[in-house]
Amino acid sequence: MGRVSTTDTNQHREDPDFDSARARHETLAAEITEHRRRYYAEDAPTISDSQFDELMHELVDIETAYPQLKNEDSPTQQVGTFSEAFTPVVHLEKMLSLQDVFSLDEVRAWADRITAEVPDEPYLCEVKIDGLAVDLVYERGRLTRAATRGDGTTGEDVTANVRTIGSVPHRLSEGDGFPVPELLEVRGEVYFPTADFERLNEAQVEAGKAPFANPRNAAAGSLRQKDAAKTAERPLSFIAHGLGALQGFQPESQSRSYEALAAWGLPTSPYWRVVPTIDEVFAYIDEFGGKRHGLVHEIDGVVVKMDDFGVQRRLGATSRTPRWAVAFKFPPEEVNTRLLDIKVSIGRTGRATPYAVLEPVRVAGSEVEFATLHNADQVKAKGVLIGDTVVVRKAGDVIPEVVAPVAAARTGDETEFVMPERCPECDSVLAPAAEGDIDLRCPNGRTCPGQLRERLAYLAGRSCFDVDRMGYIACAALVQPLEPAEPVLTDEGGVFDLRIEQLLPIRVVVRDPDTGLPKVDEKTGRPKVVTPFAKQPDKKTGEILPRKNAEEMIQNLDKAKSQPLWRVVNALSIRHVGPVAAQALAEHFRDLDRIRNADEAEIAAVEGVGPTIAAAIKDWFAVDWHREIVERWRAAGVRMRDEDPDPSEALPQTLEGVSVVITGGIPGYTREGAAAAVKARGGKSTSSVSKKTGVVVAGDKPGSKYDKAVELGVRIVPGEDFERLLEHGLPESVTQNDENEPE
C-alpha cells in the first residue's frame, strides 16, 4: 500500500469516520489483491464475480468520499494511460533467446554435451508458453518497470500497460523464508488464456470486427496499446519463468527460484517439473505434446533447463543462447485443404512472390486463408497445381506454408501455375534484378502502387519513423485512392509534406496487409470502400471534417522528422539494409551525406555491413529519384545527421583496441553495463575467450570462460579490480599463477 500523506492524516486526526474509512480501505485493498492473485495466478477463486464486484464498488465509494486515500497501489488505479509512444529501455541483463530443436535426437545430443561436462545433474522441464516475453524490474519489492524483450538488449517500456494485468503484483509480498530482495529482474510471458481468447474472437465477430489470428498476436497487440485503458479491457495473464539481475537474493537452483517467486506473489507455471534423467525429459515432452491444446494457455513446445544455477554458470552462454537450456518445438500441425488459386504479391523492393489462396482452414490454433510459396521455382519443385488438395502447416507454428500436394486426390481438373510476365500492380515487365537471381522483380520502383504502398507501410513502422495512425489502410489510400483519380503520393518523397486538406477527399478500397488484395464486403459482395481520413459530411451544412486519426497522423509525421539517423537510413528501403546495418552505418558515418559520398570499400569496411550491402547502397544513391526523396525529406526538416559526441565528455581510451571478456558478477555493474563501460573506454566487449582475447574480467562465480582463459593463458583480472582496469588500462605485468590472480 502507498502512504497517505502526513498532512492529510493530520487534517483528519480527530475524525473517527476517516480513521474507520482508512482502516476499511486497507482491509479491502488487501482482500481484493488476494482475490485477484487467486483468480489470475492460481485459477482458484474463492468468491463469485458478483461478490468481487461488490468489494471493488465499496473501495471506489470510500475513495470518492476520501480522495486522499487513493494511491498508485490501490486496486482502483490499475488502469493508466500511455501517452505518445513507447520509450526504449535497456534491460539490466540481456534477455537471451533459447536454442530451438525439433527432434528428440537433438534433445539427446544437447543432453550428451551437457553431461560430458556436468554428469548426473537434474533437469527442469516446463511448457513453452506461446505468448509475449516481458521483463519486470522490482526495486525493494515495488514494480518500477516493465519492458518487452525487444532485441534482447533494449525493449519497449510497457510499464503502464503491464500494471493493468491482474496477475502481476505491483508490490511483492514477504514470503515464508524468502525476504523480498533489494533488486529483482523477472523474465516471463504475457499470454491470453485460451478460453478468454475464444470469447474475445466471438465478441470481435459479433461487433463486425476481424478476429485475432492467434492468442499470441492478441496478447502482443493488447499489451502494445498506446492507451493502457485498452490493455486493461483484455484479460491478459502473466507467468514468470526466469531471472535477470539480482541483489539480495541468490537461489541455488531454478526450482528454488520458482518457489521464491511464488512466495512473493508472482505467478509461476503449475506445469514445471524437476527430473533426474533424459528419459524422464522425453516422457514430459510426450505428456505435454498430447496436452498442448488442453492447458489454460497455448504452448508450442517444452523448455528443458539445467536446474542447478552453479551448473548454469559453469556452462555459460553464446552471444545469443544459453548453453544450459534448449527449447524443443512441437512438430507443426499439418492439415489438408484446397488450393483455390496462386497469386503474386509485390514487396517494397519489387520482389514478386507467389502465394497460395486457400479454402479457409484452421491450422495450429488459427484460421489460414493464404500461405507462402516463396518463388516460381518452389512452386514447381513442390509440384502443386491450382485446384489441388494440399498439405498446409505453419513453419515454426507461425508462417503458413504449402508443404505438398495430395496427388491421390486429383480429379484431372487441376491447372499448372504460370508466373506472370507483368507486375499485377502496375503492368511493368517482371525481370531478375541481376543475372543469376531466382526472384523476379518489378523494375518500376518509383510509382508501382504495390511497392510504394509497402514502402510507406514500412517507413511508418516501428523500426523506421514509427508514425502512429499511419497504418496499412492509410498507406494504400495515399497510393491507390478511388477518389481523387490521381494518387496523393507518387513516391515517398512527399510523405512529410502531406496536408490535411489533401486527405479529406480520399476514398479507398480496403486491402489485406498480408496480400495486398482488396477485401470484400460480406453484405454486398463488392470490394469494401472507406473514407479513411474524413468523417461523413454534416447532414445540415455538408461540411466535411477530418477524422481524429488523420489529424494525429499529420502531427505524428511532424514529430517523426526528429528520429535518429539510423531510422532514416532504414526507412529508405535500400535492398539488404535492415535495422542492424542501418544502426552500424549511422554510428560509423553519423551523416547521411557521408554515407552517400563514401566509396564502396569504406562502406563495406564498417563492422556488420560488408560488400553486398555496400554495393546496394551505392546502387541506390545512383538513382536520381532516390536522391530526390532524400532532398525532399531534408527540405521538410527530417534529421539527416546525428551530432558527434562532445570530445570534452569523452572518457580516456584506456582500453583502445583491447578485447575484453567479462564473466561472473562485477560489483556495481550489470553485465550490459560492464560491457558498455568497456566500449566507452575504447575496448571491445566480446562473449567468447580465444588467444586473441586481451583480458578476462573474472567476477563473482565465473563460468566456463574463466576455465577457458586459464587453459589458453589469457590475462585474468578479478572483478573487484574492474574499475582500476577501466581507469588505467591493462596492468603492465600480469602473471598467471596457480590461482590466476594478478601479482
PDB file of N, CA and C in Angstrom, residues 548-616:
ATOM      1  N   LYS A 548     -10.132  12.098 -36.331  1.00  0.00           N
ATOM      2  CA  LYS A 548      -9.060  12.333 -35.364  1.00  0.00           C
ATOM      3  C   LYS A 548      -7.779  11.627 -35.785  1.00  0.00           C
ATOM      4  N   ASN A 549      -7.925  10.412 -36.367  1.00  0.00           N
ATOM      5  CA  ASN A 549      -6.724   9.670 -36.750  1.00  0.00           C
ATOM      6  C   ASN A 549      -5.938  10.391 -37.849  1.00  0.00           C
ATOM      7  N   ALA A 550      -6.649  11.130 -38.743  1.00  0.00           N
ATOM      8  CA  ALA A 550      -5.963  11.870 -39.804  1.00  0.00           C
ATOM      9  C   ALA A 550      -5.165  13.025 -39.209  1.00  0.00           C
ATOM     10  N   GLU A 551      -5.764  13.746 -38.279  1.00  0.00           N
ATOM     11  CA  GLU A 551      -5.057  14.852 -37.640  1.00  0.00           C
ATOM     12  C   GLU A 551      -3.846  14.339 -36.866  1.00  0.00           C
ATOM     13  N   GLU A 552      -4.032  13.224 -36.171  1.00  0.00           N
ATOM     14  CA  GLU A 552      -2.923  12.679 -35.393  1.00  0.00           C
ATOM     15  C   GLU A 552      -1.819  12.151 -36.304  1.00  0.00           C
ATOM     16  N   MET A 553      -2.183  11.584 -37.463  1.00  0.00           N
ATOM     17  CA  MET A 553      -1.170  11.101 -38.393  1.00  0.00           C
ATOM     18  C   MET A 553      -0.283  12.251 -38.867  1.00  0.00           C
ATOM     19  N   ILE A 554      -0.895  13.389 -39.223  1.00  0.00           N
ATOM     20  CA  ILE A 554      -0.120  14.551 -39.662  1.00  0.00           C
ATOM     21  C   ILE A 554       0.787  15.036 -38.534  1.00  0.00           C
ATOM     22  N   GLN A 555       0.257  15.086 -37.318  1.00  0.00           N
ATOM     23  CA  GLN A 555       1.066  15.506 -36.169  1.00  0.00           C
ATOM     24  C   GLN A 555       2.224  14.537 -35.933  1.00  0.00           C
ATOM     25  N   ASN A 556       1.947  13.247 -36.047  1.00  0.00           N
ATOM     26  CA  ASN A 556       2.995  12.252 -35.796  1.00  0.00           C
ATOM     27  C   ASN A 556       4.061  12.253 -36.885  1.00  0.00           C
ATOM     28  N   LEU A 557       3.668  12.560 -38.108  1.00  0.00           N
ATOM     29  CA  LEU A 557       4.663  12.706 -39.171  1.00  0.00           C
ATOM     30  C   LEU A 557       5.613  13.851 -38.863  1.00  0.00           C
ATOM     31  N   ASP A 558       5.070  14.923 -38.327  1.00  0.00           N
ATOM     32  CA  ASP A 558       5.918  16.068 -37.969  1.00  0.00           C
ATOM     33  C   ASP A 558       6.899  15.683 -36.858  1.00  0.00           C
ATOM     34  N   LYS A 559       6.417  14.936 -35.873  1.00  0.00           N
ATOM     35  CA  LYS A 559       7.299  14.504 -34.783  1.00  0.00           C
ATOM     36  C   LYS A 559       8.365  13.537 -35.290  1.00  0.00           C
ATOM     37  N   ALA A 560       8.000  12.733 -36.287  1.00  0.00           N
ATOM     38  CA  ALA A 560       8.916  11.706 -36.787  1.00  0.00           C
ATOM     39  C   ALA A 560      10.151  12.289 -37.454  1.00  0.00           C
ATOM     40  N   LYS A 561      10.101  13.561 -37.835  1.00  0.00           N
ATOM     41  CA  LYS A 561      11.249  14.180 -38.508  1.00  0.00           C
ATOM     42  C   LYS A 561      12.491  14.198 -37.632  1.00  0.00           C
ATOM     43  N   SER A 562      12.300  14.105 -36.315  1.00  0.00           N
ATOM     44  CA  SER A 562      13.446  14.181 -35.400  1.00  0.00           C
ATOM     45  C   SER A 562      13.993  12.813 -35.018  1.00  0.00           C
ATOM     46  N   GLN A 563      13.510  11.751 -35.664  1.00  0.00           N
ATOM     47  CA  GLN A 563      14.028  10.418 -35.349  1.00  0.00           C
ATOM     48  C   GLN A 563      15.515  10.342 -35.676  1.00  0.00           C
ATOM     49  N   PRO A 564      16.275   9.485 -34.958  1.00  0.00           N
ATOM     50  CA  PRO A 564      17.715   9.394 -35.194  1.00  0.00           C
ATOM     51  C   PRO A 564      18.038   8.881 -36.599  1.00  0.00           C
ATOM     52  N   LEU A 565      19.270   9.110 -37.001  1.00  0.00           N
ATOM     53  CA  LEU A 565      19.698   8.840 -38.376  1.00  0.00           C
ATOM     54  C   LEU A 565      19.466   7.398 -38.794  1.00  0.00           C
ATOM     55  N   TRP A 566      19.719   6.432 -37.915  1.00  0.00           N
ATOM     56  CA  TRP A 566      19.603   5.030 -38.341  1.00  0.00           C
ATOM     57  C   TRP A 566      18.190   4.705 -38.788  1.00  0.00           C
ATOM     58  N   ARG A 567      17.194   5.322 -38.169  1.00  0.00           N
ATOM     59  CA  ARG A 567      15.812   5.073 -38.580  1.00  0.00           C
ATOM     60  C   ARG A 567      15.549   5.667 -39.966  1.00  0.00           C
ATOM     61  N   VAL A 568      16.150   6.802 -40.255  1.00  0.00           N
ATOM     62  CA  VAL A 568      16.010   7.416 -41.579  1.00  0.00           C
ATOM     63  C   VAL A 568      16.634   6.507 -42.629  1.00  0.00           C
ATOM     64  N   VAL A 569      17.827   5.996 -42.346  1.00  0.00           N
ATOM     65  CA  VAL A 569      18.510   5.096 -43.290  1.00  0.00           C
ATOM     66  C   VAL A 569      17.658   3.857 -43.540  1.00  0.00           C
ATOM     67  N   ASN A 570      17.122   3.274 -42.479  1.00  0.00           N
ATOM     68  CA  ASN A 570      16.299   2.075 -42.615  1.00  0.00           C
ATOM     69  C   ASN A 570      15.031   2.360 -43.416  1.00  0.00           C
ATOM     70  N   ALA A 571      14.481   3.559 -43.247  1.00  0.00           N
ATOM     71  CA  ALA A 571      13.228   3.931 -43.923  1.00  0.00           C
ATOM     72  C   ALA A 571      13.395   4.117 -45.423  1.00  0.00           C
ATOM     73  N   LEU A 572      14.614   4.232 -45.910  1.00  0.00           N
ATOM     74  CA  LEU A 572      14.835   4.418 -47.351  1.00  0.00           C
ATOM     75  C   LEU A 572      14.572   3.145 -48.152  1.00  0.00           C
ATOM     76  N   SER A 573      14.414   2.012 -47.482  1.00  0.00           N
ATOM     77  CA  SER A 573      14.139   0.735 -48.150  1.00  0.00           C
ATOM     78  C   SER A 573      15.219   0.373 -49.169  1.00  0.00           C
ATOM     79  N   ILE A 574      16.474   0.570 -48.766  1.00  0.00           N
ATOM     80  CA  ILE A 574      17.590   0.122 -49.596  1.00  0.00           C
ATOM     81  C   ILE A 574      17.692  -1.395 -49.474  1.00  0.00           C
ATOM     82  N   ARG A 575      17.791  -2.062 -50.591  1.00  0.00           N
ATOM     83  CA  ARG A 575      17.840  -3.529 -50.575  1.00  0.00           C
ATOM     84  C   ARG A 575      18.999  -4.015 -49.703  1.00  0.00           C
ATOM     85  N   HIS A 576      18.738  -5.002 -48.890  1.00  0.00           N
ATOM     86  CA  HIS A 576      19.683  -5.644 -47.966  1.00  0.00           C
ATOM     87  C   HIS A 576      19.937  -4.829 -46.698  1.00  0.00           C
ATOM     88  N   VAL A 577      19.473  -3.578 -46.632  1.00  0.00           N
ATOM     89  CA  VAL A 577      19.743  -2.744 -45.457  1.00  0.00           C
ATOM     90  C   VAL A 577      18.554  -2.836 -44.508  1.00  0.00           C
ATOM     91  N   GLY A 578      18.758  -3.502 -43.370  1.00  0.00           N
ATOM     92  CA  GLY A 578      17.748  -3.581 -42.323  1.00  0.00           C
ATOM     93  C   GLY A 578      18.180  -2.771 -41.119  1.00  0.00           C
ATOM     94  N   PRO A 579      17.473  -2.911 -39.991  1.00  0.00           N
ATOM     95  CA  PRO A 579      17.788  -2.111 -38.805  1.00  0.00           C
ATOM     96  C   PRO A 579      19.214  -2.272 -38.295  1.00  0.00           C
ATOM     97  N   VAL A 580      19.753  -3.505 -38.333  1.00  0.00           N
ATOM     98  CA  VAL A 580      21.101  -3.721 -37.796  1.00  0.00           C
ATOM     99  C   VAL A 580      22.141  -2.982 -38.638  1.00  0.00           C
ATOM    100  N   ALA A 581      22.069  -3.162 -39.962  1.00  0.00           N
ATOM    101  CA  ALA A 581      23.025  -2.474 -40.837  1.00  0.00           C
ATOM    102  C   ALA A 581      22.833  -0.963 -40.756  1.00  0.00           C
ATOM    103  N   ALA A 582      21.582  -0.508 -40.665  1.00  0.00           N
ATOM    104  CA  ALA A 582      21.313   0.930 -40.584  1.00  0.00           C
ATOM    105  C   ALA A 582      21.956   1.530 -39.341  1.00  0.00           C
ATOM    106  N   GLN A 583      21.868   0.833 -38.224  1.00  0.00           N
ATOM    107  CA  GLN A 583      22.487   1.335 -36.995  1.00  0.00           C
ATOM    108  C   GLN A 583      24.004   1.364 -37.108  1.00  0.00           C
ATOM    109  N   ALA A 584      24.581   0.341 -37.717  1.00  0.00           N
ATOM    110  CA  ALA A 584      26.040   0.319 -37.888  1.00  0.00           C
ATOM    111  C   ALA A 584      26.502   1.478 -38.772  1.00  0.00           C
ATOM    112  N   LEU A 585      25.775   1.744 -39.846  1.00  0.00           N
ATOM    113  CA  LEU A 585      26.123   2.835 -40.753  1.00  0.00           C
ATOM    114  C   LEU A 585      25.991   4.185 -40.069  1.00  0.00           C
ATOM    115  N   ALA A 586      24.902   4.367 -39.321  1.00  0.00           N
ATOM    116  CA  ALA A 586      24.677   5.649 -38.651  1.00  0.00           C
ATOM    117  C   ALA A 586      25.735   5.897 -37.584  1.00  0.00           C
ATOM    118  N   GLU A 587      26.093   4.850 -36.860  1.00  0.00           N
ATOM    119  CA  GLU A 587      27.091   5.020 -35.803  1.00  0.00           C
ATOM    120  C   GLU A 587      28.457   5.354 -36.390  1.00  0.00           C
ATOM    121  N   HIS A 588      28.771   4.768 -37.541  1.00  0.00           N
ATOM    122  CA  HIS A 588      30.088   4.994 -38.141  1.00  0.00           C
ATOM    123  C   HIS A 588      30.175   6.353 -38.844  1.00  0.00           C
ATOM    124  N   PHE A 589      29.178   6.665 -39.673  1.00  0.00           N
ATOM    125  CA  PHE A 589      29.263   7.871 -40.507  1.00  0.00           C
ATOM    126  C   PHE A 589      28.595   9.095 -39.865  1.00  0.00           C
ATOM    127  N   ARG A 590      27.519   8.877 -39.120  1.00  0.00           N
ATOM    128  CA  ARG A 590      26.805   9.929 -38.373  1.00  0.00           C
ATOM    129  C   ARG A 590      26.173  10.987 -39.262  1.00  0.00           C
ATOM    130  N   ASP A 591      26.194  10.795 -40.590  1.00  0.00           N
ATOM    131  CA  ASP A 591      25.658  11.804 -41.509  1.00  0.00           C
ATOM    132  C   ASP A 591      25.262  11.075 -42.799  1.00  0.00           C
ATOM    133  N   LEU A 592      24.026  11.320 -43.267  1.00  0.00           N
ATOM    134  CA  LEU A 592      23.558  10.632 -44.465  1.00  0.00           C
ATOM    135  C   LEU A 592      24.386  11.024 -45.688  1.00  0.00           C
ATOM    136  N   ASP A 593      24.819  12.270 -45.767  1.00  0.00           N
ATOM    137  CA  ASP A 593      25.644  12.687 -46.899  1.00  0.00           C
ATOM    138  C   ASP A 593      26.986  11.954 -46.911  1.00  0.00           C
ATOM    139  N   ARG A 594      27.524  11.702 -45.733  1.00  0.00           N
ATOM    140  CA  ARG A 594      28.792  10.955 -45.667  1.00  0.00           C
ATOM    141  C   ARG A 594      28.596   9.518 -46.140  1.00  0.00           C
ATOM    142  N   ILE A 595      27.456   8.913 -45.809  1.00  0.00           N
ATOM    143  CA  ILE A 595      27.166   7.566 -46.309  1.00  0.00           C
ATOM    144  C   ILE A 595      27.062   7.596 -47.832  1.00  0.00           C
ATOM    145  N   ARG A 596      26.340   8.593 -48.331  1.00  0.00           N
ATOM    146  CA  ARG A 596      26.133   8.717 -49.779  1.00  0.00           C
ATOM    147  C   ARG A 596      27.455   8.920 -50.516  1.00  0.00           C
ATOM    148  N   ASN A 597      28.348   9.715 -49.961  1.00  0.00           N
ATOM    149  CA  ASN A 597      29.583  10.075 -50.656  1.00  0.00           C
ATOM    150  C   ASN A 597      30.736   9.108 -50.410  1.00  0.00           C
ATOM    151  N   ALA A 598      30.577   8.206 -49.441  1.00  0.00           N
ATOM    152  CA  ALA A 598      31.654   7.254 -49.152  1.00  0.00           C
ATOM    153  C   ALA A 598      31.825   6.287 -50.312  1.00  0.00           C
ATOM    154  N   ASP A 599      33.067   5.834 -50.519  1.00  0.00           N
ATOM    155  CA  ASP A 599      33.252   4.846 -51.582  1.00  0.00           C
ATOM    156  C   ASP A 599      32.851   3.467 -51.064  1.00  0.00           C
ATOM    157  N   GLU A 600      32.691   2.548 -51.996  1.00  0.00           N
ATOM    158  CA  GLU A 600      32.143   1.235 -51.671  1.00  0.00           C
ATOM    159  C   GLU A 600      33.014   0.495 -50.668  1.00  0.00           C
ATOM    160  N   ALA A 601      34.326   0.639 -50.794  1.00  0.00           N
ATOM    161  CA  ALA A 601      35.230  -0.072 -49.889  1.00  0.00           C
ATOM    162  C   ALA A 601      35.087   0.442 -48.462  1.00  0.00           C
ATOM    163  N   GLU A 602      34.931   1.765 -48.314  1.00  0.00           N
ATOM    164  CA  GLU A 602      34.786   2.340 -46.970  1.00  0.00           C
ATOM    165  C   GLU A 602      33.502   1.856 -46.313  1.00  0.00           C
ATOM    166  N   ILE A 603      32.429   1.788 -47.092  1.00  0.00           N
ATOM    167  CA  ILE A 603      31.151   1.317 -46.539  1.00  0.00           C
ATOM    168  C   ILE A 603      31.268  -0.156 -46.151  1.00  0.00           C
ATOM    169  N   ALA A 604      31.867  -0.943 -47.022  1.00  0.00           N
ATOM    170  CA  ALA A 604      31.991  -2.381 -46.769  1.00  0.00           C
ATOM    171  C   ALA A 604      32.823  -2.666 -45.530  1.00  0.00           C
ATOM    172  N   ALA A 605      33.747  -1.761 -45.196  1.00  0.00           N
ATOM    173  CA  ALA A 605      34.634  -1.973 -44.057  1.00  0.00           C
ATOM    174  C   ALA A 605      33.948  -1.758 -42.712  1.00  0.00           C
ATOM    175  N   VAL A 606      32.757  -1.149 -42.719  1.00  0.00           N
ATOM    176  CA  VAL A 606      32.030  -0.921 -41.468  1.00  0.00           C
ATOM    177  C   VAL A 606      31.607  -2.267 -40.899  1.00  0.00           C
ATOM    178  N   GLU A 607      31.895  -2.479 -39.616  1.00  0.00           N
ATOM    179  CA  GLU A 607      31.558  -3.754 -38.990  1.00  0.00           C
ATOM    180  C   GLU A 607      30.053  -4.015 -39.086  1.00  0.00           C
ATOM    181  N   GLY A 608      29.681  -5.204 -39.594  1.00  0.00           N
ATOM    182  CA  GLY A 608      28.277  -5.556 -39.716  1.00  0.00           C
ATOM    183  C   GLY A 608      27.660  -5.154 -41.037  1.00  0.00           C
ATOM    184  N   VAL A 609      28.453  -4.621 -41.969  1.00  0.00           N
ATOM    185  CA  VAL A 609      27.918  -4.179 -43.261  1.00  0.00           C
ATOM    186  C   VAL A 609      28.375  -5.132 -44.361  1.00  0.00           C
ATOM    187  N   GLY A 610      29.590  -4.976 -44.872  1.00  0.00           N
ATOM    188  CA  GLY A 610      30.097  -5.905 -45.871  1.00  0.00           C
ATOM    189  C   GLY A 610      29.841  -5.468 -47.306  1.00  0.00           C
ATOM    190  N   PRO A 611      30.411  -6.193 -48.286  1.00  0.00           N
ATOM    191  CA  PRO A 611      30.391  -5.764 -49.688  1.00  0.00           C
ATOM    192  C   PRO A 611      29.004  -5.795 -50.341  1.00  0.00           C
ATOM    193  N   THR A 612      28.146  -6.758 -49.977  1.00  0.00           N
ATOM    194  CA  THR A 612      26.817  -6.833 -50.609  1.00  0.00           C
ATOM    195  C   THR A 612      25.986  -5.601 -50.269  1.00  0.00           C
ATOM    196  N   ILE A 613      25.965  -5.248 -48.996  1.00  0.00           N
ATOM    197  CA  ILE A 613      25.219  -4.061 -48.574  1.00  0.00           C
ATOM    198  C   ILE A 613      25.847  -2.803 -49.148  1.00  0.00           C
ATOM    199  N   ALA A 614      27.176  -2.754 -49.151  1.00  0.00           N
ATOM    200  CA  ALA A 614      27.867  -1.567 -49.684  1.00  0.00           C
ATOM    201  C   ALA A 614      27.495  -1.340 -51.145  1.00  0.00           C
ATOM    202  N   ALA A 615      27.467  -2.406 -51.933  1.00  0.00           N
ATOM    203  CA  ALA A 615      27.099  -2.272 -53.352  1.00  0.00           C
ATOM    204  C   ALA A 615      25.658  -1.822 -53.498  1.00  0.00           C
ATOM    205  N   ALA A 616      24.768  -2.360 -52.641  1.00  0.00           N
ATOM    206  CA  ALA A 616      23.357  -1.975 -52.709  1.00  0.00           C
ATOM    207  C   ALA A 616      23.173  -0.490 -52.372  1.00  0.00           C
TER     208      ALA A 616
END
